[in-house]
Amino acid sequence: MAARVTTLAFLGVEARPVEVEVQLTAGEQKFVLVGLGDKAVAESRERVRAAFAGLGLAMPGRRIICNLAPADLPKEGSHYDLPIALAVMAAMGVIPPDALEGWAAMGELSLDGRITASAGALPAAVAAGALGLGLICPEASGPEAAWSGSTPILAPPSLVALVNHFRGTQALSPPEPGALTEGAPAPDLREVRGQETARRALEIAAAGGHNLLLTGPPGAGKSMMAARLPGLLPPLSAAELLETSMVHSVAGLIARGELTRARPFRAPHHSATMAALTGGGARIRPGEASLAHNGVLFLDELPEFSAQALDSLRQPLETGEITVARAAGHVRYPARFQLVAAQNPCKCGKGGEGRGACGRAPRCQVDYRARVSGPFLDRIDLHVEVPAVRAADLALPAAAEGSAEVAARVAVAREIQVRRTAAAGRPETEAANARASGDWLQAIAEPEPDARALLTRAADAAGLTARGWSRVLRLARTLADLDAGPEDGAPPVARRHVAEALAYRGVEGVG
């Protein structure tokens, strides 16, 4: 008879069941591990041997065959240590044969038998619960796994404690979920001097989840304003919190089981590679786009990113997910993020007008901006010019409105969108206007006749693409939502909304 223990293999944020089978057979004393494991899995044999020695437990003097089934599914990571050790113990009779029924296990072993933290406890607990199993995980991962809900969790500090629990000599209490925090306070928008157009664009972007590009000279406040966007966004909903936390769990970014309702804000350096942005590597870890899921991805110095890296974001900007294809298989990560980008007008940063203007203008500007492809820019709803801050602006008192006042209007607009989506029976992922598409977009953003006429003329004059047409409608719908009060229904999309939306797309002068 073979001893069996269930564990889980991670493919993105999806956790698939794996059966760890151990059989003791006659023959040369040897520990054979099969089942398409990577280097970390192969090294489990030595960690298990050392952990047994630390417990004063001798390995059986027989041939140990350990199979990880299904054998054609790649196995990666050190979290297979614990299920392998438990299966060997069950085969030796150290643990009662039926004790492990109803449980899945994951965790890395230290050489003295302690069970150390492993990434992915939250998706593992969710997957175990879906299989009707409880989860045995490291003590340090217990508060994170406890967020899964009704899944039974055992979080032993060591192999000894777990063996004693199954033998009935020591009872382990289920762990409590970690703390739920609101996150660190974001910088206040009141600190921004001047830049009324950019402030307005920031509010619109927050209200509808729209992508935003800020263009201006160094020191104009582009990065300063982008850093204040999280303070305008509503907190994560319960479903969004679980989705986002599962990505961060796989990446090993959850400490002490603490989850936060603040939306992610990721700002990778412009030297980031395509794999760093979209995910990849030997073990296909989530990239910055997935770590920004349900939050903001800020790309400063946009033209300095490699063209390949930027264009790799075109698909997730449309679909909200990333599929990393490798010869061994495909891994999917969610990547429904809001893009905020900033760029200088040209390489020297000055542009072609005013004091200190670039001597190579306008060619310097054209060459610099040409580093970013047109199809990528077409996916950005709001294109805003940010002028240099004047001394007179700096001398002004603080703005009357700060992040709290703007966030209140954003919350009203977002609530309108949530109610509208729920009333139509649409999924929550389509609540933000920036994600509406197809018939749903036509239903919620049908402009008034004079507004449609303006949009048609602008599309012909400026050569708007079909994607550009849709994005103008989404933007106009958000502008209309911002006009509504807390008790009002959403007003129709009027001509002024379409005109302002076209201006943010760089289409002006269309009567």
XYZ file of C-alpha atoms in Angstrom:
511
model
C 0.000 0.000 0.000
C 1.157 3.504 -0.832
C 0.679 6.425 1.525
C -0.957 9.430 -0.153
C -0.996 13.119 0.694
C -2.604 15.864 -1.379
C -0.696 19.042 -2.162
C -1.061 21.772 -4.766
C 0.845 22.976 -7.817
C 0.619 26.642 -8.821
C -0.070 27.687 -12.407
C -0.336 31.445 -12.059
C -2.895 32.072 -9.311
C -4.579 28.754 -10.062
C -3.703 25.912 -7.679
C -4.116 22.381 -9.050
C -4.221 19.249 -6.858
C -1.189 16.961 -6.827
C -1.095 13.532 -5.163
C 2.142 12.737 -3.331
C 2.413 8.925 -3.283
C 5.100 7.154 -1.251
C 5.785 3.427 -1.329
C 8.441 1.502 0.597
C 9.795 -1.417 -1.389
C 12.518 -3.995 -0.969
C 15.903 -3.231 -2.431
C 18.790 -0.838 -2.092
C 18.214 1.972 0.431
C 17.486 4.881 -1.852
C 15.094 7.858 -2.052
C 13.671 8.110 -5.583
C 11.587 11.174 -6.448
C 9.675 11.199 -9.752
C 6.909 13.330 -11.263
C 8.434 16.197 -13.308
C 9.761 18.257 -10.408
C 12.218 21.139 -10.766
C 15.530 21.551 -8.933
C 13.850 22.801 -5.739
C 11.576 19.733 -5.692
C 14.517 17.387 -6.269
C 16.326 18.943 -3.306
C 13.343 18.089 -1.079
C 14.880 14.664 -0.512
C 17.825 16.146 1.360
C 15.707 18.581 3.359
C 13.382 15.741 4.395
C 16.362 13.559 5.409
C 17.829 16.372 7.503
C 14.464 17.201 9.104
C 13.980 13.540 10.067
C 17.479 13.492 11.575
C 16.648 16.652 13.510
C 13.660 14.807 15.000
C 15.791 11.795 15.854
C 13.880 9.758 13.290
C 15.809 7.407 11.002
C 14.828 7.022 7.376
C 13.549 3.487 6.604
C 16.199 1.073 5.434
C 14.285 0.330 2.254
C 13.822 1.814 -1.183
C 11.552 4.887 -0.984
C 9.678 5.729 -4.167
C 7.885 9.083 -4.131
C 5.656 9.947 -7.077
C 4.091 13.357 -7.695
C 0.969 12.760 -9.785
C -0.070 13.729 -12.373
C 3.402 13.098 -13.717
C 2.990 15.381 -16.774
C 2.241 18.490 -14.682
C 5.378 20.551 -13.935
C 6.090 20.891 -10.192
C 8.036 23.917 -8.951
C 9.025 25.204 -5.542
C 10.013 24.068 -2.069
C 6.461 23.777 -0.693
C 6.464 20.060 -1.611
C 8.777 19.331 1.375
C 6.000 18.986 3.936
C 3.649 16.722 1.927
C 6.589 14.484 0.974
C 7.678 14.207 4.618
C 4.116 13.477 5.756
C 3.668 10.785 3.108
C 6.931 9.105 4.176
C 5.848 9.255 7.827
C 2.479 7.729 6.977
C 4.191 4.929 5.035
C 6.469 4.287 8.042
C 3.530 4.240 10.466
C 4.709 7.318 12.398
C 1.391 9.005 11.561
C -1.884 6.999 11.574
C -2.712 6.029 7.956
C -6.109 7.758 7.981
C -4.923 10.935 9.762
C -4.126 12.789 6.550
C -7.449 12.081 4.860
C -9.298 15.320 4.267
C -6.158 17.466 4.282
C -3.883 19.081 1.706
C -0.398 20.140 2.785
C 2.236 22.656 1.717
C 5.360 24.087 3.327
C 9.146 24.120 3.248
C 11.181 22.239 5.849
C 14.241 23.573 7.617
C 17.031 21.198 8.608
C 15.867 21.028 12.234
C 12.277 20.082 11.385
C 10.709 23.535 11.538
C 8.131 24.337 8.857
C 8.977 27.648 7.194
C 6.747 29.980 5.212
C 5.913 29.345 1.563
C 4.406 31.661 -1.019
C 0.871 30.958 -2.216
C -0.871 30.027 1.062
C -4.035 31.980 0.190
C -4.706 30.460 -3.272
C -3.729 27.058 -1.849
C -6.331 27.403 0.912
C -8.993 28.538 -1.567
C -8.222 25.591 -3.853
C -8.189 23.111 -0.935
C -11.581 24.393 0.214
C -12.959 23.937 -3.318
C -11.793 20.297 -3.171
C -13.496 19.787 0.184
C -10.161 19.588 2.020
C -8.502 21.474 4.829
C -4.985 22.898 4.478
C -1.876 22.181 6.525
C 0.540 25.085 6.085
C 3.431 26.716 7.985
C 2.619 28.624 11.155
C 3.847 31.861 9.536
C 1.433 31.336 6.614
C -1.573 30.456 8.790
C -2.982 34.009 9.160
C -2.840 34.424 5.387
C -4.489 31.062 4.649
C -7.229 31.817 7.205
C -8.531 34.566 4.892
C -9.874 31.838 2.573
C -13.062 31.627 4.631
C -14.484 28.285 5.722
C -11.477 26.127 4.771
C -10.124 24.332 7.901
C -6.511 25.407 8.518
C -3.758 23.729 10.535
C -0.619 25.850 10.937
C 2.015 23.862 12.892
C 5.397 25.441 13.677
C 7.259 22.142 13.195
C 6.944 18.519 12.153
C 6.993 17.472 15.820
C 3.964 19.621 16.640
C 2.076 18.239 13.638
C 2.867 14.602 14.517
C 1.782 15.189 18.105
C -1.459 16.738 16.859
C -2.297 13.721 14.719
C -1.392 11.363 17.565
C -3.665 13.291 19.896
C -1.008 14.385 22.396
C -1.061 18.068 21.380
C -3.944 20.010 19.860
C -3.270 22.766 17.350
C -5.674 25.711 17.357
C -6.820 27.100 14.000
C -5.082 30.380 13.137
C -6.885 33.706 13.032
C -6.838 35.817 9.847
C -4.223 38.547 9.745
C -5.080 42.215 10.068
C -7.070 44.081 7.416
C -5.537 47.526 6.971
C -6.505 50.589 4.984
C -2.928 51.051 3.789
C -0.577 53.980 4.195
C -2.217 57.374 3.554
C -1.576 58.684 0.046
C -0.105 62.177 -0.472
C -2.738 64.918 -0.620
C -3.753 66.580 -3.872
C -3.919 69.892 -2.004
C -0.116 70.061 -2.193
C -0.238 70.474 -5.985
C 0.066 74.105 -7.079
C -1.656 75.179 -10.279
C -2.110 72.477 -12.961
C -5.904 72.748 -12.983
C -6.235 70.824 -16.255
C -4.114 67.974 -14.968
C -6.023 67.914 -11.667
C -9.286 67.653 -13.603
C -7.869 64.816 -15.727
C -6.716 63.000 -12.591
C -10.254 63.175 -11.160
C -11.758 61.861 -14.394
C -9.227 59.025 -14.545
C -10.066 58.023 -10.973
C -13.826 58.235 -11.553
C -13.871 55.897 -14.545
C -10.664 53.878 -14.249
C -9.242 55.481 -17.387
C -5.650 55.349 -18.593
C -3.798 58.670 -18.396
C -0.702 60.144 -20.068
C 0.912 63.297 -18.631
C 3.353 65.154 -20.878
C 5.427 68.085 -19.636
C 8.901 69.360 -18.771
C 10.870 68.125 -15.743
C 9.607 69.548 -12.470
C 6.093 70.220 -13.735
C 4.631 67.805 -11.177
C 3.774 64.774 -13.326
C 5.090 62.157 -10.895
C 3.741 64.180 -7.970
C 0.208 64.015 -9.341
C 0.441 60.344 -10.303
C 1.434 59.486 -6.724
C -1.769 61.147 -5.515
C -4.098 59.054 -7.670
C -4.400 56.189 -5.126
C -5.799 58.679 -2.619
C -8.699 59.390 -5.002
C -9.635 55.772 -5.702
C -12.262 53.844 -3.716
C -10.993 50.943 -1.571
C -10.985 47.429 -2.964
C -14.270 45.563 -2.840
C -14.351 42.135 -1.175
C -14.024 40.315 -4.513
C -11.221 42.615 -5.686
C -9.406 42.195 -2.355
C -9.378 38.411 -2.744
C -8.238 38.582 -6.388
C -5.456 41.048 -5.660
C -4.282 39.256 -2.523
C -4.026 35.931 -4.360
C -1.621 37.478 -6.887
C 0.441 39.035 -4.091
C 0.392 35.719 -2.200
C 1.897 33.830 -5.155
C 4.542 36.569 -5.391
C 5.302 36.216 -1.656
C 4.356 39.824 -0.877
C 1.925 39.220 1.998
C 3.602 39.582 5.405
C 2.043 38.155 8.601
C -1.211 37.543 6.767
C -1.997 41.272 6.569
C -4.260 42.319 3.702
C -4.909 45.895 2.663
C -7.934 47.502 1.039
C -5.726 50.139 -0.594
C -5.387 49.659 -4.320
C -1.922 48.599 -5.516
C 0.365 51.279 -6.909
C 3.336 49.901 -8.828
C 6.014 52.159 -10.332
C 8.726 50.084 -12.070
C 11.937 51.737 -13.254
C 12.199 52.418 -16.970
C 14.961 49.805 -17.261
C 12.388 47.048 -16.508
C 12.376 44.233 -19.052
C 9.355 42.721 -20.765
C 9.425 39.779 -18.340
C 9.547 42.181 -15.385
C 6.445 43.972 -16.640
C 4.332 41.064 -17.858
C 5.727 38.144 -15.858
C 8.109 35.339 -16.664
C 11.406 33.895 -15.545
C 12.297 30.279 -14.899
C 9.299 29.855 -12.584
C 6.998 32.351 -14.347
C 6.367 34.801 -11.538
C 3.804 37.629 -11.865
C 5.124 40.851 -13.374
C 4.437 44.453 -12.443
C 1.265 44.524 -14.540
C -0.230 41.651 -12.526
C 1.013 43.037 -9.209
C -0.919 46.209 -10.140
C -4.129 44.173 -10.672
C -7.148 46.260 -9.573
C -4.785 49.175 -8.981
C -2.454 51.571 -10.785
C 0.620 50.893 -12.918
C 2.704 54.080 -13.173
C 5.297 54.257 -15.943
C 7.490 57.327 -15.479
C 9.784 58.409 -18.347
C 7.566 56.428 -20.735
C 9.730 56.690 -23.913
C 12.742 55.357 -21.966
C 11.078 51.940 -21.606
C 11.990 49.508 -24.352
C 9.515 49.353 -27.221
C 9.173 45.598 -26.728
C 8.309 46.016 -23.056
C 5.679 48.673 -23.720
C 4.041 46.819 -26.582
C 3.787 43.705 -24.409
C 1.259 45.672 -22.331
C -1.083 46.282 -25.249
C -2.934 42.981 -24.829
C -3.501 43.197 -21.052
C -4.687 46.796 -21.443
C -7.539 45.377 -23.526
C -8.204 41.963 -21.977
C -7.280 42.480 -18.315
C -5.092 39.385 -18.169
C -1.675 38.133 -19.223
C -0.914 34.688 -20.600
C 2.766 33.765 -20.429
C 3.459 31.040 -22.986
C 6.341 28.625 -22.508
C 7.216 25.284 -24.098
C 6.155 23.531 -20.881
C 2.743 25.210 -20.807
C 0.789 28.429 -20.425
C 0.365 30.428 -17.233
C -2.356 33.046 -16.844
C -2.228 35.992 -14.447
C -4.923 38.650 -14.005
C -3.765 42.138 -15.011
C -6.719 44.516 -14.897
C -4.830 47.692 -14.051
C -5.157 51.409 -14.647
C -2.195 52.808 -16.575
C -0.766 56.214 -15.692
C 2.269 57.303 -17.699
C 4.460 60.409 -17.722
C 6.897 61.710 -20.307
C 8.996 64.748 -21.115
C 8.248 66.605 -24.357
C 11.661 65.646 -25.767
C 14.991 64.083 -24.799
C 16.364 67.264 -23.228
C 13.065 67.791 -21.429
C 12.490 71.416 -22.428
C 10.358 71.152 -25.535
C 10.184 73.743 -28.281
C 8.780 76.804 -26.564
C 9.673 79.255 -23.832
C 12.898 79.865 -21.975
C 15.520 77.190 -22.393
C 13.692 75.699 -25.375
C 15.293 72.750 -27.117
C 17.568 73.857 -29.957
C 16.626 70.788 -32.011
C 12.873 71.358 -31.848
C 10.646 70.129 -33.329
C 12.663 67.158 -34.591
C 13.878 66.295 -31.083
C 10.271 66.062 -29.891
C 9.139 63.972 -32.845
C 12.016 61.517 -32.501
C 11.589 61.182 -28.747
C 7.843 60.598 -28.794
C 8.153 58.178 -31.710
C 9.740 55.697 -29.296
C 6.216 54.887 -28.093
C 4.093 53.119 -30.707
C 0.817 54.521 -31.961
C -1.216 51.407 -31.044
C 0.024 51.717 -27.446
C -0.912 55.412 -27.266
C -4.312 54.619 -28.802
C -5.109 52.638 -25.645
C -4.695 55.715 -23.425
C -7.914 57.665 -22.889
C -6.589 60.942 -21.464
C -3.635 62.770 -23.067
C -2.806 65.836 -20.971
C -0.152 68.513 -21.456
C 1.340 69.602 -18.125
C 3.000 73.052 -18.422
C 5.942 74.164 -16.314
C 4.989 75.527 -12.902
C 5.444 79.282 -12.670
C 6.793 81.129 -9.666
C 3.392 82.802 -9.306
C 1.781 79.362 -8.918
C 4.216 78.382 -6.190
C 3.414 81.553 -4.279
C -0.296 80.763 -4.225
C -1.888 79.329 -1.066
C -2.816 75.662 -0.959
C -5.724 74.612 -3.150
C -9.173 74.761 -1.567
C -9.855 71.154 -2.573
C -7.679 68.275 -1.497
C -7.821 64.530 -2.059
C -10.754 64.055 0.338
C -13.070 66.399 -1.570
C -12.139 64.989 -4.972
C -12.365 61.402 -3.689
C -15.921 62.103 -2.502
C -16.997 63.035 -6.040
C -15.135 60.030 -7.436
C -16.938 57.765 -4.961
C -20.330 59.064 -6.133
C -19.441 58.447 -9.790
C -18.131 54.967 -9.023
C -21.266 54.110 -7.032
C -23.405 55.128 -10.020
C -21.386 52.770 -12.208
C -21.659 49.901 -9.710
C -25.434 50.313 -9.389
C -25.858 50.532 -13.155
C -23.813 47.374 -13.725
C -25.567 45.412 -10.964
C -29.024 46.425 -12.217
C -28.164 45.029 -15.650
C -26.825 41.780 -14.169
C -23.340 42.475 -15.522
C -20.207 41.203 -13.765
C -18.505 43.453 -11.223
C -15.374 43.562 -13.402
C -17.280 45.748 -15.888
C -18.387 48.305 -13.311
C -15.775 50.932 -14.213
C -16.646 52.794 -17.405
C -13.154 52.205 -18.804
C -13.962 48.452 -19.023
C -17.322 48.741 -20.788
C -17.398 47.397 -24.323
C -19.668 46.168 -27.089
C -23.426 46.361 -26.654
C -23.027 47.282 -22.984
C -21.028 50.396 -23.897
C -23.621 51.377 -26.475
C -26.386 50.903 -23.908
C -24.834 53.092 -21.210
C -23.062 55.714 -23.329
C -25.421 56.401 -26.216
C -24.907 60.153 -26.779
C -27.645 62.660 -27.469
C -28.190 63.453 -31.184
C -26.094 66.640 -31.255
C -23.350 64.895 -29.253
C -23.304 61.983 -31.715
C -23.085 64.396 -34.628
C -20.077 66.083 -33.017
C -18.401 62.734 -32.401
C -19.008 61.644 -36.002
C -17.474 64.836 -37.418
C -14.504 64.539 -35.076
C -13.944 60.913 -36.008
C -13.887 61.799 -39.702
C -11.692 64.871 -39.255
C -9.145 63.332 -36.872
C -9.218 59.783 -38.242
C -10.299 58.203 -34.956
C -9.905 54.429 -34.888
C -12.732 52.168 -33.747
C -10.873 51.824 -30.452
C -10.568 55.606 -30.209
C -14.318 55.989 -30.830
C -15.100 53.565 -27.994
C -12.698 55.242 -25.627
C -14.215 58.658 -26.286
C -17.648 57.225 -25.436
C -16.317 55.692 -22.209
C -14.711 58.975 -21.247
C -17.860 60.938 -22.036
C -19.899 58.517 -19.909
C -17.574 59.163 -16.953
C -17.852 62.930 -17.422
C -21.642 62.608 -17.325
C -21.438 60.477 -14.167
C -19.305 63.146 -12.488
C -22.089 65.670 -13.152
C -24.543 63.620 -11.078
C -25.222 64.181 -7.383
C -25.364 61.458 -4.720
C -29.145 61.034 -5.111
C -29.359 61.664 -8.855
C -29.527 59.164 -11.629
C -26.801 59.260 -14.249
C -27.471 62.074 -16.752
C -27.338 61.353 -20.493
C -24.140 61.865 -22.478
C -24.436 65.424 -23.728
C -22.513 67.425 -26.308
C -20.302 69.067 -23.665
C -19.250 65.659 -22.378
C -18.249 64.461 -25.849
C -16.425 67.744 -26.563
C -14.368 67.482 -23.377
C -13.633 63.808 -24.025
C -12.419 64.630 -27.539
C -10.137 67.353 -26.163
C -8.488 64.819 -23.875
C -7.918 62.582 -26.916
C -6.150 65.486 -28.643
C -9.059 66.201 -31.016
C -9.926 69.917 -30.981
C -11.418 72.557 -33.234
C -14.316 70.426 -34.480
C -17.466 72.546 -34.467
